[in-house]
Amino acid sequence: MKTPVGEESTVGMTSMEEGDAEDAHFDRILAAEAAPGARAQYGPRPDQFVEWFGDPHTADTVVALIHGGYFREQYTLSYMRPMAAALTDRGSSRNRSVAVALVEYRRVGGEGGHPHTLEDVEAAVAFVYDAAAGERSRDVELVVAGHSAGGSLALSWASRQPEDGPAVRVRPLAAVTDLVAEVRDHLGEGAILEYMGVRPEEDPGRYLEEDPRSRAALIPARMDVQLLHGTEDQTVSIDFPRGFPARLWELDGADHFDLVDPHAEHFDEVVRLLVG
């Protein structure tokens, strides 16, 4: 368990002030310089691509890393590039190498939304695994991780997989785990309602096709699901993963972006839980 970050400076802060601090943290991540990875298309549409960090053909572990941004068009994979590069470097050792495929997908405001966004993630993960496994005689370890809305997509992806197949690490980071509650409680500035296109009481079947909490029992046993969440997350409350039936790692003092910031003191723990 990690020591709270900046404990002295946050004592007595209001929720609004903490939210402002978290927004400022995101701005710092957006401003960070990070070169793009090697681009590869997994589909014909402009947003159907991954950026590779590291060599998937020689890596022992391959991570499909799904960015967040409440499924909205204005948020791209760019804010996750520093994490992808750092995960490749810090996750690799003398006896093991790591490659990361940072996944872009269609989003609300463009060609995305339910069900197209999740279909893109399914296609992207299949592309990533095929690119890494190829015809190699030895198996490659697959990790499917996502941040925020990307964590929701990782869980939804896992719930749609068959019982048979290779073992997969599923690592949602600060994930949105309950789409129904997000809409019911008017969270995320209406982003989930925009994404799903209808309220759950108006079309419950649509939510049953994707909502991670509703589909949790469908996740096959070969999926090793472990959630990571900061106790000081002001964007997605830690109450969400606490109500999800999977192992939860609570990172003391971490906000919504500490889990994807290579400069945060919690990041080494994130690396360990993803690829260690």
mmCIF file of C-alpha atoms in Angstrom:
data_model
loop_
_atom_site.group_PDB
_atom_site.id
_atom_site.type_symbol
_atom_site.label_atom_id
_atom_site.label_comp_id
_atom_site.label_asym_id
_atom_site.label_seq_id
_atom_site.Cartn_x
_atom_site.Cartn_y
_atom_site.Cartn_z
ATOM 1 C CA MET A 1 0.000 0.000 0.000
ATOM 2 C CA LYS A 2 1.327 3.419 -0.912
ATOM 3 C CA THR A 3 1.779 6.443 1.316
ATOM 4 C CA PRO A 4 -0.701 9.232 0.469
ATOM 5 C CA VAL A 5 0.698 11.786 -1.960
ATOM 6 C CA GLY A 6 0.850 15.390 -0.750
ATOM 7 C CA GLU A 7 -1.022 14.511 2.420
ATOM 8 C CA GLU A 8 -0.111 17.713 4.209
ATOM 9 C CA SER A 9 -1.246 19.941 1.335
ATOM 10 C CA THR A 10 -4.646 18.273 0.887
ATOM 11 C CA VAL A 11 -5.812 18.284 4.497
ATOM 12 C CA GLY A 12 -8.936 20.398 4.709
ATOM 13 C CA MET A 13 -9.414 20.640 0.968
ATOM 14 C CA THR A 14 -13.000 20.678 -0.299
ATOM 15 C CA SER A 15 -14.207 18.268 -2.979
ATOM 16 C CA MET A 16 -14.216 21.139 -5.460
ATOM 17 C CA GLU A 17 -10.600 22.016 -4.643
ATOM 18 C CA GLU A 18 -9.573 18.375 -4.928
ATOM 19 C CA GLY A 19 -11.360 18.182 -8.276
ATOM 20 C CA ASP A 20 -9.518 21.294 -9.452
ATOM 21 C CA ALA A 21 -6.213 19.728 -8.411
ATOM 22 C CA GLU A 22 -7.080 16.592 -10.370
ATOM 23 C CA ASP A 23 -7.938 18.683 -13.453
ATOM 24 C CA ALA A 24 -4.577 20.415 -13.120
ATOM 25 C CA HIS A 25 -2.878 17.025 -12.948
ATOM 26 C CA PHE A 26 -4.552 16.039 -16.219
ATOM 27 C CA ASP A 27 -3.404 19.301 -17.801
ATOM 28 C CA ARG A 28 0.186 18.477 -16.823
ATOM 29 C CA ILE A 29 -0.088 15.049 -18.422
ATOM 30 C CA LEU A 30 -1.544 16.568 -21.597
ATOM 31 C CA ALA A 31 1.334 19.037 -21.747
ATOM 32 C CA ALA A 32 3.983 16.338 -21.390
ATOM 33 C CA GLU A 33 6.045 15.684 -24.495
ATOM 34 C CA ALA A 34 5.790 12.112 -25.708
ATOM 35 C CA ALA A 35 6.628 10.764 -29.143
ATOM 36 C CA PRO A 36 3.980 8.606 -30.804
ATOM 37 C CA GLY A 37 4.542 4.896 -31.199
ATOM 38 C CA ALA A 38 4.666 2.969 -34.467
ATOM 39 C CA ARG A 39 1.199 3.194 -35.966
ATOM 40 C CA ALA A 40 -0.666 0.136 -37.261
ATOM 41 C CA GLN A 41 -4.281 -0.009 -38.475
ATOM 42 C CA TYR A 42 -6.562 -2.731 -37.148
ATOM 43 C CA GLY A 43 -9.511 -1.556 -39.253
ATOM 44 C CA PRO A 44 -10.371 0.718 -42.194
ATOM 45 C CA ARG A 45 -11.733 3.716 -40.263
ATOM 46 C CA PRO A 46 -9.387 6.604 -39.316
ATOM 47 C CA ASP A 47 -9.632 5.961 -35.566
ATOM 48 C CA GLN A 48 -9.100 2.204 -35.826
ATOM 49 C CA PHE A 49 -5.394 2.012 -35.066
ATOM 50 C CA VAL A 50 -2.859 1.213 -32.382
ATOM 51 C CA GLU A 51 0.517 2.739 -31.597
ATOM 52 C CA TRP A 52 3.200 0.202 -30.735
ATOM 53 C CA PHE A 53 5.795 0.888 -28.053
ATOM 54 C CA GLY A 54 8.365 -1.888 -28.113
ATOM 55 C CA ASP A 55 8.565 -4.847 -30.490
ATOM 56 C CA PRO A 56 5.508 -7.127 -30.353
ATOM 57 C CA HIS A 57 7.286 -9.858 -32.310
ATOM 58 C CA THR A 58 9.904 -10.457 -29.624
ATOM 59 C CA ALA A 59 8.091 -9.344 -26.455
ATOM 60 C CA ASP A 60 7.256 -11.874 -23.760
ATOM 61 C CA THR A 61 4.377 -9.727 -22.488
ATOM 62 C CA VAL A 62 2.129 -7.588 -24.664
ATOM 63 C CA VAL A 63 -0.217 -4.981 -23.199
ATOM 64 C CA ALA A 64 -3.299 -3.706 -25.020
ATOM 65 C CA LEU A 65 -3.685 -0.312 -23.326
ATOM 66 C CA ILE A 66 -7.032 1.473 -23.780
ATOM 67 C CA HIS A 67 -7.264 5.199 -23.065
ATOM 68 C CA GLY A 68 -10.129 6.954 -21.322
ATOM 69 C CA GLY A 69 -11.905 10.279 -21.693
ATOM 70 C CA TYR A 70 -15.541 9.283 -21.071
ATOM 71 C CA PHE A 71 -15.761 7.931 -24.639
ATOM 72 C CA ARG A 72 -15.704 11.475 -26.048
ATOM 73 C CA GLU A 73 -14.126 12.458 -29.353
ATOM 74 C CA GLN A 74 -11.979 15.253 -27.943
ATOM 75 C CA TYR A 75 -9.956 12.841 -25.806
ATOM 76 C CA THR A 76 -7.443 10.765 -27.755
ATOM 77 C CA LEU A 77 -4.753 8.257 -26.902
ATOM 78 C CA SER A 78 -2.128 11.027 -26.758
ATOM 79 C CA TYR A 79 -2.351 11.533 -22.973
ATOM 80 C CA MET A 80 -1.418 7.866 -22.459
ATOM 81 C CA ARG A 81 1.752 7.928 -24.592
ATOM 82 C CA PRO A 82 4.044 8.727 -21.638
ATOM 83 C CA MET A 83 2.577 5.774 -19.742
ATOM 84 C CA ALA A 84 2.930 3.430 -22.728
ATOM 85 C CA ALA A 85 6.588 4.350 -23.174
ATOM 86 C CA ALA A 86 7.342 4.087 -19.450
ATOM 87 C CA LEU A 87 5.514 0.772 -19.106
ATOM 88 C CA THR A 88 7.596 -0.658 -21.940
ATOM 89 C CA ASP A 89 10.845 0.542 -20.348
ATOM 90 C CA ARG A 90 10.158 -0.178 -16.682
ATOM 91 C CA GLY A 91 8.316 -3.418 -17.332
ATOM 92 C CA SER A 92 11.181 -4.919 -19.300
ATOM 93 C CA SER A 93 14.128 -6.646 -17.653
ATOM 94 C CA ARG A 94 17.072 -8.816 -18.641
ATOM 95 C CA ASN A 95 14.870 -11.907 -18.756
ATOM 96 C CA ARG A 96 11.627 -10.420 -20.042
ATOM 97 C CA SER A 97 10.552 -7.811 -22.559
ATOM 98 C CA VAL A 98 7.304 -5.854 -22.734
ATOM 99 C CA ALA A 99 5.557 -4.252 -25.701
ATOM 100 C CA VAL A 100 2.546 -1.949 -25.406
ATOM 101 C CA ALA A 101 -0.138 -1.353 -28.012
ATOM 102 C CA LEU A 102 -1.889 1.919 -27.225
ATOM 103 C CA VAL A 103 -5.399 1.566 -28.650
ATOM 104 C CA GLU A 104 -7.377 4.261 -30.408
ATOM 105 C CA TYR A 105 -11.060 3.712 -31.169
ATOM 106 C CA ARG A 106 -14.144 5.479 -32.488
ATOM 107 C CA ARG A 107 -15.708 7.783 -29.915
ATOM 108 C CA VAL A 108 -18.862 9.813 -29.244
ATOM 109 C CA GLY A 109 -18.912 12.913 -31.407
ATOM 110 C CA GLY A 110 -17.306 11.001 -34.251
ATOM 111 C CA GLU A 111 -18.235 7.534 -35.449
ATOM 112 C CA GLY A 112 -18.311 5.930 -32.001
ATOM 113 C CA GLY A 113 -20.752 5.166 -29.237
ATOM 114 C CA HIS A 114 -22.460 1.921 -28.329
ATOM 115 C CA PRO A 115 -21.909 -0.642 -29.834
ATOM 116 C CA HIS A 116 -19.211 0.589 -32.254
ATOM 117 C CA THR A 117 -16.638 1.596 -29.639
ATOM 118 C CA LEU A 118 -16.656 -1.799 -27.920
ATOM 119 C CA GLU A 119 -16.539 -3.524 -31.317
ATOM 120 C CA ASP A 120 -13.384 -1.531 -32.054
ATOM 121 C CA VAL A 121 -11.801 -2.645 -28.796
ATOM 122 C CA GLU A 122 -12.612 -6.277 -29.553
ATOM 123 C CA ALA A 123 -11.027 -5.944 -32.986
ATOM 124 C CA ALA A 124 -8.003 -4.103 -31.579
ATOM 125 C CA VAL A 125 -7.255 -6.690 -28.881
ATOM 126 C CA ALA A 126 -7.531 -9.519 -31.411
ATOM 127 C CA PHE A 127 -5.170 -7.632 -33.721
ATOM 128 C CA VAL A 128 -2.690 -7.028 -30.905
ATOM 129 C CA TYR A 129 -2.633 -10.658 -29.810
ATOM 130 C CA ASP A 130 -2.309 -11.949 -33.366
ATOM 131 C CA ALA A 131 0.513 -9.503 -34.103
ATOM 132 C CA ALA A 132 2.383 -10.612 -30.994
ATOM 133 C CA ALA A 133 1.711 -14.349 -31.076
ATOM 134 C CA GLY A 134 2.140 -14.831 -34.810
ATOM 135 C CA GLU A 135 3.628 -18.260 -35.443
ATOM 136 C CA ARG A 136 5.962 -18.252 -32.438
ATOM 137 C CA SER A 137 6.560 -21.590 -30.772
ATOM 138 C CA ARG A 138 6.221 -20.071 -27.299
ATOM 139 C CA ASP A 139 3.204 -18.327 -25.855
ATOM 140 C CA VAL A 140 2.993 -14.597 -25.323
ATOM 141 C CA GLU A 141 1.384 -13.195 -22.188
ATOM 142 C CA LEU A 142 -1.489 -10.834 -22.935
ATOM 143 C CA VAL A 143 -2.510 -7.989 -20.632
ATOM 144 C CA VAL A 144 -5.636 -5.939 -21.382
ATOM 145 C CA ALA A 145 -5.620 -2.687 -19.402
ATOM 146 C CA GLY A 146 -7.593 0.507 -19.640
ATOM 147 C CA HIS A 147 -7.902 3.812 -17.830
ATOM 148 C CA SER A 148 -11.247 5.267 -16.738
ATOM 149 C CA ALA A 149 -13.677 4.663 -19.638
ATOM 150 C CA GLY A 150 -10.944 2.485 -21.106
ATOM 151 C CA GLY A 151 -11.133 0.352 -17.969
ATOM 152 C CA SER A 152 -14.860 -0.048 -18.550
ATOM 153 C CA LEU A 153 -14.126 -1.192 -22.095
ATOM 154 C CA ALA A 154 -11.523 -3.670 -20.820
ATOM 155 C CA LEU A 155 -14.079 -5.214 -18.445
ATOM 156 C CA SER A 156 -16.784 -5.311 -21.120
ATOM 157 C CA TRP A 157 -14.309 -6.937 -23.510
ATOM 158 C CA ALA A 158 -13.504 -9.606 -20.912
ATOM 159 C CA SER A 159 -17.189 -10.391 -20.393
ATOM 160 C CA ARG A 160 -17.612 -11.168 -24.100
ATOM 161 C CA GLN A 161 -14.781 -13.700 -24.352
ATOM 162 C CA PRO A 162 -15.284 -17.492 -24.590
ATOM 163 C CA GLU A 163 -14.439 -19.875 -21.771
ATOM 164 C CA ASP A 164 -11.631 -21.509 -23.728
ATOM 165 C CA GLY A 165 -8.446 -19.694 -24.638
ATOM 166 C CA PRO A 166 -5.215 -18.365 -23.158
ATOM 167 C CA ALA A 167 -4.973 -16.805 -19.712
ATOM 168 C CA VAL A 168 -5.252 -13.011 -19.803
ATOM 169 C CA ARG A 169 -4.469 -10.372 -17.212
ATOM 170 C CA VAL A 170 -7.243 -7.750 -17.146
ATOM 171 C CA ARG A 171 -6.202 -4.599 -15.312
ATOM 172 C CA PRO A 172 -8.771 -1.761 -15.208
ATOM 173 C CA LEU A 173 -7.269 1.479 -13.871
ATOM 174 C CA ALA A 174 -9.644 3.939 -12.175
ATOM 175 C CA ALA A 175 -12.377 2.236 -14.169
ATOM 176 C CA VAL A 176 -15.998 3.126 -14.738
ATOM 177 C CA THR A 177 -17.543 -0.171 -13.596
ATOM 178 C CA ASP A 178 -21.280 0.614 -13.488
ATOM 179 C CA LEU A 179 -22.827 2.404 -16.461
ATOM 180 C CA VAL A 180 -26.338 2.183 -14.993
ATOM 181 C CA ALA A 181 -25.336 3.983 -11.789
ATOM 182 C CA GLU A 182 -23.410 6.613 -13.777
ATOM 183 C CA VAL A 183 -26.594 7.522 -15.679
ATOM 184 C CA ARG A 184 -28.893 7.211 -12.667
ATOM 185 C CA ASP A 185 -26.748 9.531 -10.546
ATOM 186 C CA HIS A 186 -26.024 12.034 -13.354
ATOM 187 C CA LEU A 187 -22.274 11.504 -13.154
ATOM 188 C CA GLY A 188 -19.617 12.340 -15.718
ATOM 189 C CA GLU A 189 -21.541 15.298 -17.150
ATOM 190 C CA GLY A 190 -23.898 12.948 -18.968
ATOM 191 C CA ALA A 191 -21.109 11.167 -20.851
ATOM 192 C CA ILE A 192 -22.477 7.644 -20.346
ATOM 193 C CA LEU A 193 -25.952 8.623 -21.528
ATOM 194 C CA GLU A 194 -24.370 10.166 -24.620
ATOM 195 C CA TYR A 195 -22.371 6.991 -25.172
ATOM 196 C CA MET A 196 -25.245 4.535 -24.706
ATOM 197 C CA GLY A 197 -27.793 6.732 -26.508
ATOM 198 C CA VAL A 198 -30.695 5.877 -24.196
ATOM 199 C CA ARG A 199 -31.442 5.615 -20.489
ATOM 200 C CA PRO A 200 -31.233 2.132 -18.920
ATOM 201 C CA GLU A 201 -34.928 2.037 -17.982
ATOM 202 C CA GLU A 202 -35.833 2.806 -21.597
ATOM 203 C CA ASP A 203 -33.699 0.018 -23.081
ATOM 204 C CA PRO A 204 -32.247 -2.270 -20.392
ATOM 205 C CA GLY A 205 -31.145 -4.786 -23.030
ATOM 206 C CA ARG A 206 -28.672 -2.301 -24.462
ATOM 207 C CA TYR A 207 -27.000 -1.901 -21.070
ATOM 208 C CA LEU A 208 -26.941 -5.655 -20.540
ATOM 209 C CA GLU A 209 -24.838 -5.880 -23.703
ATOM 210 C CA GLU A 210 -22.047 -3.719 -22.249
ATOM 211 C CA ASP A 211 -22.400 -2.635 -18.616
ATOM 212 C CA PRO A 212 -19.464 -4.214 -16.718
ATOM 213 C CA ARG A 213 -21.348 -4.599 -13.429
ATOM 214 C CA SER A 214 -24.302 -6.317 -15.089
ATOM 215 C CA ARG A 215 -22.015 -8.653 -17.030
ATOM 216 C CA ALA A 216 -19.463 -9.462 -14.321
ATOM 217 C CA ALA A 217 -20.632 -13.056 -13.929
ATOM 218 C CA LEU A 218 -19.985 -13.664 -17.632
ATOM 219 C CA ILE A 219 -16.237 -13.029 -17.356
ATOM 220 C CA PRO A 220 -14.556 -16.427 -17.871
ATOM 221 C CA ALA A 221 -12.226 -17.839 -15.228
ATOM 222 C CA ARG A 222 -9.188 -17.550 -17.521
ATOM 223 C CA MET A 223 -9.450 -13.782 -17.156
ATOM 224 C CA ASP A 224 -7.405 -12.656 -14.148
ATOM 225 C CA VAL A 225 -9.295 -9.462 -13.306
ATOM 226 C CA GLN A 226 -7.679 -7.128 -10.779
ATOM 227 C CA LEU A 227 -8.772 -3.518 -10.455
ATOM 228 C CA LEU A 228 -6.518 -0.609 -9.443
ATOM 229 C CA HIS A 229 -8.045 2.570 -8.036
ATOM 230 C CA GLY A 230 -6.848 5.613 -6.118
ATOM 231 C CA THR A 231 -8.483 6.399 -2.802
ATOM 232 C CA GLU A 232 -8.550 10.123 -3.665
ATOM 233 C CA ASP A 233 -10.070 9.747 -7.145
ATOM 234 C CA GLN A 234 -12.448 12.667 -7.705
ATOM 235 C CA THR A 235 -13.530 11.632 -11.219
ATOM 236 C CA VAL A 236 -14.608 8.024 -10.626
ATOM 237 C CA SER A 237 -15.378 7.288 -6.985
ATOM 238 C CA ILE A 238 -13.597 4.329 -5.423
ATOM 239 C CA ASP A 239 -17.046 3.138 -4.317
ATOM 240 C CA PHE A 240 -17.518 1.830 -7.870
ATOM 241 C CA PRO A 241 -14.717 -0.764 -7.850
ATOM 242 C CA ARG A 242 -15.446 -1.603 -4.234
ATOM 243 C CA GLY A 243 -18.809 -2.891 -5.449
ATOM 244 C CA PHE A 244 -17.353 -4.943 -8.309
ATOM 245 C CA PRO A 245 -16.753 -8.684 -7.756
ATOM 246 C CA ALA A 246 -13.002 -8.789 -8.414
ATOM 247 C CA ARG A 247 -9.798 -8.167 -6.510
ATOM 248 C CA LEU A 248 -9.216 -4.471 -5.872
ATOM 249 C CA TRP A 249 -5.876 -2.778 -5.206
ATOM 250 C CA GLU A 250 -6.485 0.543 -3.457
ATOM 251 C CA LEU A 251 -3.627 3.005 -3.940
ATOM 252 C CA ASP A 252 -3.598 5.295 -0.914
ATOM 253 C CA GLY A 253 -3.671 8.977 -1.766
ATOM 254 C CA ALA A 254 -3.757 8.447 -5.536
ATOM 255 C CA ASP A 255 -6.025 10.562 -7.723
ATOM 256 C CA HIS A 256 -7.583 9.645 -11.064
ATOM 257 C CA PHE A 257 -4.408 10.308 -13.056
ATOM 258 C CA ASP A 258 -1.716 9.032 -10.702
ATOM 259 C CA LEU A 259 -2.325 5.566 -12.142
ATOM 260 C CA VAL A 260 -1.230 6.662 -15.629
ATOM 261 C CA ASP A 261 1.416 9.242 -14.741
ATOM 262 C CA PRO A 262 4.992 7.888 -14.916
ATOM 263 C CA HIS A 263 6.096 10.673 -12.556
ATOM 264 C CA ALA A 264 3.643 9.710 -9.808
ATOM 265 C CA GLU A 265 5.014 7.806 -6.843
ATOM 266 C CA HIS A 266 2.361 5.127 -7.363
ATOM 267 C CA PHE A 267 3.458 4.296 -10.892
ATOM 268 C CA ASP A 268 5.989 1.598 -10.011
ATOM 269 C CA GLU A 269 3.216 -0.251 -8.203
ATOM 270 C CA VAL A 270 1.031 0.072 -11.307
ATOM 271 C CA VAL A 271 3.817 -1.406 -13.440
ATOM 272 C CA ARG A 272 4.218 -4.301 -11.023
ATOM 273 C CA LEU A 273 0.515 -5.109 -11.026
ATOM 274 C CA LEU A 274 0.270 -4.922 -14.800
ATOM 275 C CA VAL A 275 3.363 -6.780 -15.936
ATOM 276 C CA GLY A 276 5.336 -7.788 -12.838
#
